[in-house]
Amino acid sequence: MDLELKLQDALQEVTTGGPTREKRSPGEWIPRPPEKFELKGHRDTVTRVVFHPTFDLIASASEDATIKIWDYDSGEHERTLKGHTAPVQDIAFDHTGKWLVSCSADMSVRLWDFQTYHCVKTMHGHDHNVSSVTFTPSGDHIISGSRDKTIKIWEVSTAFCIKTLIGHREWVRMVRVYQDGTLIASSSVDHNIRIWSLPSGECKGELRGHDNVVECIAWAPDSAGSNISEPIPNGGIE
């Protein structure tokens, strides 16, 4: 009977794309110690960890100005990527896992070939710390956010900045692209979130309500729509 219930829950999660509403024992889903591995090697604060989309690898960024690659199945350190001259603030893989992008307090964005581990392009244009970076779903463009209050759109093939988005009044802390590639969300020290259109760069709206820095943002998947019971009030968008 318990096996049947678990199977039903699993099937429902596959269908809805998320956990079911039924109450479940925390022991079923909360990770418990001891940890499988403790990965050591960075000499300063680790700022970001991301999974490779296909291989059993993770990449970590650090304030020691390096990026490290780890095999999370074996716990082994695979490679250290060096090139930035100041803390690495954010990293992201494209959907194929062939490319890794990084941004740093050295005001640059770097593109790494994940097959050779070589930096193939360095993008300059921001005037301050670059705090966030991500790929568009197609992998053709990179989006970066900076303490210079701007968001830049870079063309991967040429490393050229094709558009600069201006609107935030303070440091842009994070940028994230909607799954269909048509919208960018950005969060800022100015307490607000902005929604931008791709590729036009037009600001579609500003979400207000936080009383302090908005550090992180994430797009909810389409499957989460049925679980959102209260819409955002119209007053939250200008």
Short mmCIF file of C-alpha atoms in Angstrom, two decimals:
data_model
loop_
_atom_site.label_atom_id
_atom_site.label_comp_id
_atom_site.label_asym_id
_atom_site.label_seq_id
_atom_site.Cartn_x
_atom_site.Cartn_y
_atom_site.Cartn_z
CA MET A 1 0.00 0.00 0.00
CA ASP A 2 2.80 2.41 0.93
CA LEU A 3 4.56 1.56 -2.32
CA GLU A 4 1.40 2.35 -4.31
CA LEU A 5 1.01 5.73 -2.57
CA LYS A 6 4.63 6.62 -3.25
CA LEU A 7 4.21 5.63 -6.89
CA GLN A 8 1.11 7.84 -7.17
CA ASP A 9 3.02 10.77 -5.63
CA ALA A 10 5.93 10.23 -8.00
CA LEU A 11 3.63 10.14 -11.03
CA GLN A 12 1.89 13.31 -9.88
CA GLU A 13 5.22 15.09 -9.42
CA VAL A 14 6.28 14.12 -12.93
CA THR A 15 2.99 15.45 -14.29
CA THR A 16 2.92 18.72 -12.34
CA GLY A 17 6.65 19.38 -12.33
CA GLY A 18 6.83 19.81 -8.56
CA PRO A 19 6.13 18.25 -5.19
CA THR A 20 2.55 17.26 -4.41
CA ARG A 21 0.45 19.15 -1.91
CA GLU A 22 0.02 16.12 0.34
CA LYS A 23 1.92 16.22 3.62
CA ARG A 24 5.04 14.11 3.53
CA SER A 25 7.52 13.18 6.19
CA PRO A 26 10.51 15.55 6.20
CA GLY A 27 12.70 12.47 6.22
CA GLU A 28 11.55 11.74 2.68
CA TRP A 29 12.88 14.94 1.14
CA ILE A 30 15.24 16.81 3.50
CA PRO A 31 18.93 15.89 2.98
CA ARG A 32 20.49 14.37 6.06
CA PRO A 33 24.10 14.24 7.28
CA PRO A 34 26.66 12.99 6.84
CA GLU A 35 27.36 14.67 3.52
CA LYS A 36 28.67 12.53 0.68
CA PHE A 37 31.70 14.75 0.12
CA GLU A 38 33.24 17.96 1.39
CA LEU A 39 34.99 19.65 -1.52
CA LYS A 40 37.95 21.73 -0.38
CA GLY A 41 40.35 23.78 -2.44
CA HIS A 42 39.26 27.40 -2.65
CA ARG A 43 41.26 29.90 -0.60
CA ASP A 44 38.39 32.33 -0.03
CA THR A 45 34.59 32.57 0.05
CA VAL A 46 32.72 30.42 -2.48
CA THR A 47 30.24 32.71 -4.22
CA ARG A 48 28.40 30.33 -6.58
CA VAL A 49 28.04 26.61 -7.34
CA VAL A 50 26.35 25.29 -10.51
CA PHE A 51 25.73 21.82 -11.93
CA HIS A 52 26.84 20.85 -15.43
CA PRO A 53 23.71 20.06 -17.51
CA THR A 54 24.92 16.63 -18.69
CA PHE A 55 28.09 15.49 -16.90
CA ASP A 56 28.58 14.57 -13.22
CA LEU A 57 30.42 17.82 -12.66
CA ILE A 58 29.91 21.03 -10.73
CA ALA A 59 31.66 24.36 -11.12
CA SER A 60 32.34 26.67 -8.19
CA ALA A 61 33.27 30.36 -8.22
CA SER A 62 35.21 32.04 -5.47
CA GLU A 63 36.52 35.33 -4.16
CA ASP A 64 39.99 33.81 -4.65
CA ALA A 65 39.52 34.80 -8.35
CA THR A 66 39.32 31.19 -9.57
CA ILE A 67 36.72 28.74 -10.85
CA LYS A 68 37.08 25.10 -9.86
CA ILE A 69 35.58 22.05 -11.55
CA TRP A 70 34.66 19.03 -9.41
CA ASP A 71 33.41 15.51 -10.08
CA TYR A 72 30.53 15.20 -7.62
CA ASP A 73 30.28 11.45 -8.15
CA SER A 74 33.84 10.81 -6.97
CA GLY A 75 34.49 14.00 -5.00
CA GLU A 76 37.63 14.68 -7.04
CA HIS A 77 38.89 18.11 -8.07
CA GLU A 78 39.19 18.13 -11.86
CA ARG A 79 40.51 21.53 -12.90
CA THR A 80 41.07 25.13 -11.81
CA LEU A 81 40.26 27.92 -14.27
CA LYS A 82 42.36 31.05 -13.84
CA GLY A 83 42.06 34.36 -15.63
CA HIS A 84 40.04 36.74 -13.50
CA THR A 85 42.05 39.14 -11.34
CA ALA A 86 39.40 39.79 -8.67
CA PRO A 87 36.58 37.80 -6.98
CA VAL A 88 34.45 35.72 -9.35
CA GLN A 89 30.86 36.66 -8.57
CA ASP A 90 28.75 34.36 -10.74
CA ILE A 91 29.01 31.52 -13.27
CA ALA A 92 26.57 29.75 -15.59
CA PHE A 93 26.54 26.95 -18.18
CA ASP A 94 24.72 27.15 -21.48
CA HIS A 95 22.10 24.46 -22.12
CA THR A 96 24.57 22.23 -23.99
CA GLY A 97 27.26 22.38 -21.33
CA LYS A 98 29.86 23.33 -23.94
CA TRP A 99 30.25 26.88 -22.63
CA LEU A 100 30.76 28.34 -19.18
CA VAL A 101 30.43 32.07 -18.56
CA SER A 102 31.81 33.93 -15.55
CA CYS A 103 31.76 37.48 -14.23
CA SER A 104 33.97 39.22 -11.75
CA ALA A 105 34.72 42.25 -9.63
CA ASP A 106 37.50 42.90 -12.19
CA MET A 107 34.65 44.32 -14.35
CA SER A 108 34.92 41.61 -17.00
CA VAL A 109 32.81 38.75 -18.33
CA ARG A 110 34.69 35.66 -19.54
CA LEU A 111 33.56 32.85 -21.82
CA TRP A 112 35.21 29.44 -21.31
CA ASP A 113 35.27 26.48 -23.69
CA PHE A 114 34.35 23.67 -21.32
CA GLN A 115 35.91 21.05 -23.59
CA THR A 116 39.38 22.61 -23.44
CA TYR A 117 38.93 24.67 -20.24
CA HIS A 118 40.38 27.67 -22.09
CA CYS A 119 39.05 31.22 -21.89
CA VAL A 120 38.09 32.02 -25.48
CA LYS A 121 36.58 35.49 -25.05
CA THR A 122 36.83 38.30 -22.52
CA MET A 123 34.13 40.97 -22.59
CA HIS A 124 34.79 44.47 -21.28
CA GLY A 125 32.25 47.27 -21.02
CA HIS A 126 30.96 47.48 -17.47
CA ASP A 127 32.35 50.27 -15.31
CA HIS A 128 32.12 48.42 -11.98
CA ASN A 129 31.81 45.02 -10.33
CA VAL A 130 29.88 42.54 -12.52
CA SER A 131 27.70 40.65 -10.07
CA SER A 132 25.52 38.36 -12.20
CA VAL A 133 25.67 36.56 -15.52
CA THR A 134 23.54 34.06 -17.44
CA PHE A 135 22.92 32.66 -20.92
CA THR A 136 19.75 33.04 -22.93
CA PRO A 137 18.05 29.64 -23.53
CA SER A 138 19.31 29.56 -27.13
CA GLY A 139 22.88 30.07 -25.95
CA ASP A 140 23.40 32.86 -28.50
CA HIS A 141 23.56 35.68 -25.97
CA ILE A 142 24.90 36.39 -22.48
CA ILE A 143 23.18 38.75 -20.04
CA SER A 144 25.20 40.50 -17.32
CA GLY A 145 24.26 42.78 -14.42
CA SER A 146 26.63 45.17 -12.68
CA ARG A 147 27.21 47.57 -9.84
CA ASP A 148 27.35 50.26 -12.53
CA LYS A 149 23.50 49.99 -12.49
CA THR A 150 23.29 48.57 -16.01
CA ILE A 151 22.45 45.28 -17.70
CA LYS A 152 24.33 44.33 -20.85
CA ILE A 153 23.43 41.88 -23.62
CA TRP A 154 26.44 40.26 -25.29
CA GLU A 155 26.59 38.30 -28.52
CA VAL A 156 28.41 35.01 -27.90
CA SER A 157 29.77 34.65 -31.44
CA THR A 158 31.45 38.08 -31.50
CA ALA A 159 31.73 39.01 -27.79
CA PHE A 160 30.23 42.39 -28.70
CA CYS A 161 27.81 44.20 -26.40
CA ILE A 162 24.73 44.68 -28.55
CA LYS A 163 22.55 46.48 -26.01
CA THR A 164 22.78 48.18 -22.61
CA LEU A 165 19.66 48.33 -20.43
CA ILE A 166 19.40 51.35 -18.15
CA GLY A 167 16.74 51.85 -15.49
CA HIS A 168 17.86 50.61 -12.09
CA ARG A 169 18.96 53.34 -9.73
CA GLU A 170 21.44 51.17 -7.82
CA TRP A 171 23.60 48.06 -8.15
CA VAL A 172 22.04 45.27 -10.22
CA ARG A 173 22.44 42.17 -8.08
CA MET A 174 21.01 39.42 -10.30
CA VAL A 175 19.69 38.85 -13.82
CA ARG A 176 17.73 35.82 -14.99
CA VAL A 177 16.12 34.98 -18.36
CA TYR A 178 12.64 33.50 -18.78
CA GLN A 179 12.61 29.95 -20.14
CA ASP A 180 11.32 30.98 -23.58
CA GLY A 181 14.00 33.67 -23.91
CA THR A 182 11.61 36.60 -24.31
CA LEU A 183 12.05 38.31 -20.93
CA ILE A 184 14.79 39.28 -18.49
CA ALA A 185 14.18 39.79 -14.77
CA SER A 186 16.65 41.86 -12.76
CA SER A 187 16.92 42.61 -9.04
CA SER A 188 18.71 45.53 -7.46
CA VAL A 189 19.92 47.34 -4.38
CA ASP A 190 17.24 49.92 -5.26
CA HIS A 191 14.70 47.47 -3.68
CA ASN A 192 13.00 46.78 -7.02
CA ILE A 193 12.67 44.11 -9.69
CA ARG A 194 12.46 45.05 -13.35
CA ILE A 195 11.11 43.00 -16.25
CA TRP A 196 12.71 43.65 -19.64
CA SER A 197 11.74 42.53 -23.13
CA LEU A 198 14.15 40.57 -25.30
CA PRO A 199 15.48 41.49 -27.76
CA SER A 200 14.16 45.07 -27.68
CA GLY A 201 15.48 45.86 -24.20
CA GLU A 202 12.31 47.76 -23.29
CA CYS A 203 11.43 47.78 -19.58
CA LYS A 204 7.98 46.17 -19.37
CA GLY A 205 7.40 46.81 -15.68
CA GLU A 206 8.83 47.47 -12.25
CA LEU A 207 7.85 45.31 -9.26
CA ARG A 208 7.95 47.19 -5.97
CA GLY A 209 7.35 46.02 -2.44
CA HIS A 210 10.65 45.04 -0.83
CA ASP A 211 12.02 47.29 1.89
CA ASN A 212 15.65 46.46 1.25
CA VAL A 213 18.09 45.00 -1.26
CA VAL A 214 16.64 42.34 -3.60
CA GLU A 215 19.50 39.86 -3.79
CA CYS A 216 18.04 36.97 -5.79
CA ILE A 217 15.29 36.24 -8.29
CA ALA A 218 14.07 33.15 -10.14
CA TRP A 219 11.40 32.51 -12.76
CA ALA A 220 8.70 30.05 -11.70
CA PRO A 221 8.24 27.22 -14.22
CA ASP A 222 4.95 27.08 -16.11
CA SER A 223 4.03 23.97 -14.11
CA ALA A 224 3.94 26.09 -10.94
CA GLY A 225 1.02 28.17 -12.20
CA SER A 226 -1.63 25.90 -10.73
CA ASN A 227 -0.04 26.26 -7.28
CA ILE A 228 -0.09 30.06 -7.24
CA SER A 229 -3.35 31.00 -5.56
CA GLU A 230 -2.94 34.78 -5.36
CA PRO A 231 -1.98 36.88 -8.41
CA ILE A 232 0.38 39.83 -8.13
CA PRO A 233 -1.71 42.96 -7.47
CA ASN A 234 -1.91 45.36 -10.40
CA GLY A 235 -0.40 48.01 -8.19
CA GLY A 236 2.86 46.06 -8.14
CA ILE A 237 3.56 46.80 -11.80
CA GLU A 238 4.11 50.21 -13.32
#
